[in-house]
Amino acid sequence: MDYKYKSRGVWYSRSCVSSRNNPPFLATPFVLSDTGVCMAEHESNFNTQAFNGKNDNGSSDYGIFQINSKWWCKNNSSPSANACNTMCSRFLDDNISDDITCAKRVVKDPNGMSAWVAWVRHCRNKDLSRYLASCNL
Ligand SMILES: [Ca+2]
């Protein structure tokens, strides 16, 4: 399976997400899990600049993992618990190390991966072996 992702404004396409030479985020433990890859694909299509400002509760979703402003990060337009203690705008840049740190924090909550609606819809209880099938892990 081929993957597409965006970095520094350019779309990349890779046949395997686990190559050590892949910039900039794919060689990280979180994304290297099949369930993390599936979530990122269905939440943002691997677009690090993905933004959704149309949630019913007035919150917004930011970046490759569509991290929500109500609970996890601070913006200037709606209240936030800011559990990841950072500005939401930092989830829209090309460096996703902080996005991953926050995603790991999200997963620690009782809901786990179910925090991501797209993960529940497209990834939970699905055969995800194709995501890493072509990788030499
Ligand atoms: Ca970031």
PDB file of N, CA and C in Angstrom, residues 3 14 19 33 36 43 49 52 55 64 68 73 75 77 85 97 99 102 108 111 115 120-121 124 133 135:
ATOM      1  N   TYR A   3       1.506   5.268   0.784  1.00  0.00           N
ATOM      2  CA  TYR A   3       1.096   6.300   1.718  1.00  0.00           C
ATOM      3  C   TYR A   3       1.486   7.663   1.203  1.00  0.00           C
ATOM      4  N   ARG A  14       5.028   7.223  -0.212  1.00  0.00           N
ATOM      5  CA  ARG A  14       5.958   6.155   0.147  1.00  0.00           C
ATOM      6  C   ARG A  14       5.251   4.809   0.117  1.00  0.00           C
ATOM      7  N   SER A  19      10.362   3.049   6.660  1.00  0.00           N
ATOM      8  CA  SER A  19      11.750   3.249   6.260  1.00  0.00           C
ATOM      9  C   SER A  19      12.442   4.256   7.155  1.00  0.00           C
ATOM     10  N   SER A  33       3.058   2.221  14.646  1.00  0.00           N
ATOM     11  CA  SER A  33       2.083   1.179  14.923  1.00  0.00           C
ATOM     12  C   SER A  33       1.023   1.204  13.830  1.00  0.00           C
ATOM     13  N   GLY A  36      -1.823   3.492  14.715  1.00  0.00           N
ATOM     14  CA  GLY A  36      -1.509   4.918  14.618  1.00  0.00           C
ATOM     15  C   GLY A  36      -1.509   5.397  13.180  1.00  0.00           C
ATOM     16  N   GLU A  43      -7.900  10.447   9.899  1.00  0.00           N
ATOM     17  CA  GLU A  43      -8.160  11.750  10.511  1.00  0.00           C
ATOM     18  C   GLU A  43      -7.731  12.902   9.606  1.00  0.00           C
ATOM     19  N   GLN A  49      -0.963  19.939   8.131  1.00  0.00           N
ATOM     20  CA  GLN A  49      -1.601  21.250   8.236  1.00  0.00           C
ATOM     21  C   GLN A  49      -3.126  21.160   8.292  1.00  0.00           C
ATOM     22  N   ASN A  52      -9.718  21.663  11.247  1.00  0.00           N
ATOM     23  CA  ASN A  52     -11.175  21.616  11.202  1.00  0.00           C
ATOM     24  C   ASN A  52     -11.720  22.541  12.276  1.00  0.00           C
ATOM     25  N   ASN A  55     -16.451  22.154  14.669  1.00  0.00           N
ATOM     26  CA  ASN A  55     -17.102  21.267  15.637  1.00  0.00           C
ATOM     27  C   ASN A  55     -18.310  21.959  16.260  1.00  0.00           C
ATOM     28  N   ILE A  64      -2.117  16.568  11.958  1.00  0.00           N
ATOM     29  CA  ILE A  64      -2.143  15.212  11.421  1.00  0.00           C
ATOM     30  C   ILE A  64      -2.995  14.276  12.272  1.00  0.00           C
ATOM     31  N   ASN A  68      -7.912  17.971  19.486  1.00  0.00           N
ATOM     32  CA  ASN A  68      -9.034  18.869  19.767  1.00  0.00           C
ATOM     33  C   ASN A  68      -8.703  19.945  20.798  1.00  0.00           C
ATOM     34  N   CYS A  73      -5.370  21.378  23.799  1.00  0.00           N
ATOM     35  CA  CYS A  73      -4.464  22.491  23.490  1.00  0.00           C
ATOM     36  C   CYS A  73      -5.239  23.808  23.517  1.00  0.00           C
ATOM     37  N   ASN A  75      -6.255  27.562  22.156  1.00  0.00           N
ATOM     38  CA  ASN A  75      -6.283  28.525  21.056  1.00  0.00           C
ATOM     39  C   ASN A  75      -6.916  29.805  21.585  1.00  0.00           C
ATOM     40  N   SER A  77      -9.843  31.094  20.637  1.00  0.00           N
ATOM     41  CA  SER A  77     -11.255  31.259  20.301  1.00  0.00           C
ATOM     42  C   SER A  77     -12.206  30.418  21.138  1.00  0.00           C
ATOM     43  N   ASN A  85      -0.895  21.127  27.468  1.00  0.00           N
ATOM     44  CA  ASN A  85      -0.142  22.312  27.880  1.00  0.00           C
ATOM     45  C   ASN A  85       0.640  22.957  26.735  1.00  0.00           C
ATOM     46  N   SER A  97       6.763  16.080  16.404  1.00  0.00           N
ATOM     47  CA  SER A  97       7.186  15.417  17.646  1.00  0.00           C
ATOM     48  C   SER A  97       6.275  15.834  18.810  1.00  0.00           C
ATOM     49  N   ASP A  99       3.178  16.849  18.453  1.00  0.00           N
ATOM     50  CA  ASP A  99       1.866  16.244  18.159  1.00  0.00           C
ATOM     51  C   ASP A  99       1.830  14.808  18.701  1.00  0.00           C
ATOM     52  N   CYS A 102       1.548  14.712  22.473  1.00  0.00           N
ATOM     53  CA  CYS A 102       0.173  14.969  22.903  1.00  0.00           C
ATOM     54  C   CYS A 102      -0.727  13.776  22.590  1.00  0.00           C
ATOM     55  N   LYS A 108      -3.625   7.894  26.863  1.00  0.00           N
ATOM     56  CA  LYS A 108      -3.570   7.494  28.278  1.00  0.00           C
ATOM     57  C   LYS A 108      -4.906   7.652  28.989  1.00  0.00           C
ATOM     58  N   ASN A 111     -10.608   6.493  27.536  1.00  0.00           N
ATOM     59  CA  ASN A 111     -11.148   6.201  26.206  1.00  0.00           C
ATOM     60  C   ASN A 111     -10.104   5.689  25.229  1.00  0.00           C
ATOM     61  N   ALA A 115     -10.808   8.187  21.384  1.00  0.00           N
ATOM     62  CA  ALA A 115     -10.894   9.647  21.307  1.00  0.00           C
ATOM     63  C   ALA A 115     -10.979  10.097  19.854  1.00  0.00           C
ATOM     64  N   VAL A 120     -12.308   4.943  15.413  1.00  0.00           N
ATOM     65  CA  VAL A 120     -13.397   4.032  15.772  1.00  0.00           C
ATOM     66  C   VAL A 120     -14.096   3.535  14.512  1.00  0.00           C
ATOM     67  N   ARG A 121     -14.323   4.450  13.591  1.00  0.00           N
ATOM     68  CA  ARG A 121     -15.068   4.139  12.372  1.00  0.00           C
ATOM     69  C   ARG A 121     -14.297   3.239  11.415  1.00  0.00           C
ATOM     70  N   ARG A 124     -10.838   0.459  14.319  1.00  0.00           N
ATOM     71  CA  ARG A 124     -11.078  -0.423  15.460  1.00  0.00           C
ATOM     72  C   ARG A 124     -11.618  -1.777  14.996  1.00  0.00           C
ATOM     73  N   ALA A 133       2.385  -3.975   5.899  1.00  0.00           N
ATOM     74  CA  ALA A 133       2.670  -5.238   5.227  1.00  0.00           C
ATOM     75  C   ALA A 133       3.955  -5.207   4.418  1.00  0.00           C
ATOM     76  N   CYS A 135       6.614  -3.466   4.965  1.00  0.00           N
ATOM     77  CA  CYS A 135       7.746  -2.931   5.718  1.00  0.00           C
ATOM     78  C   CYS A 135       8.674  -4.021   6.201  1.00  0.00           C
TER      79      CYS A 135
END
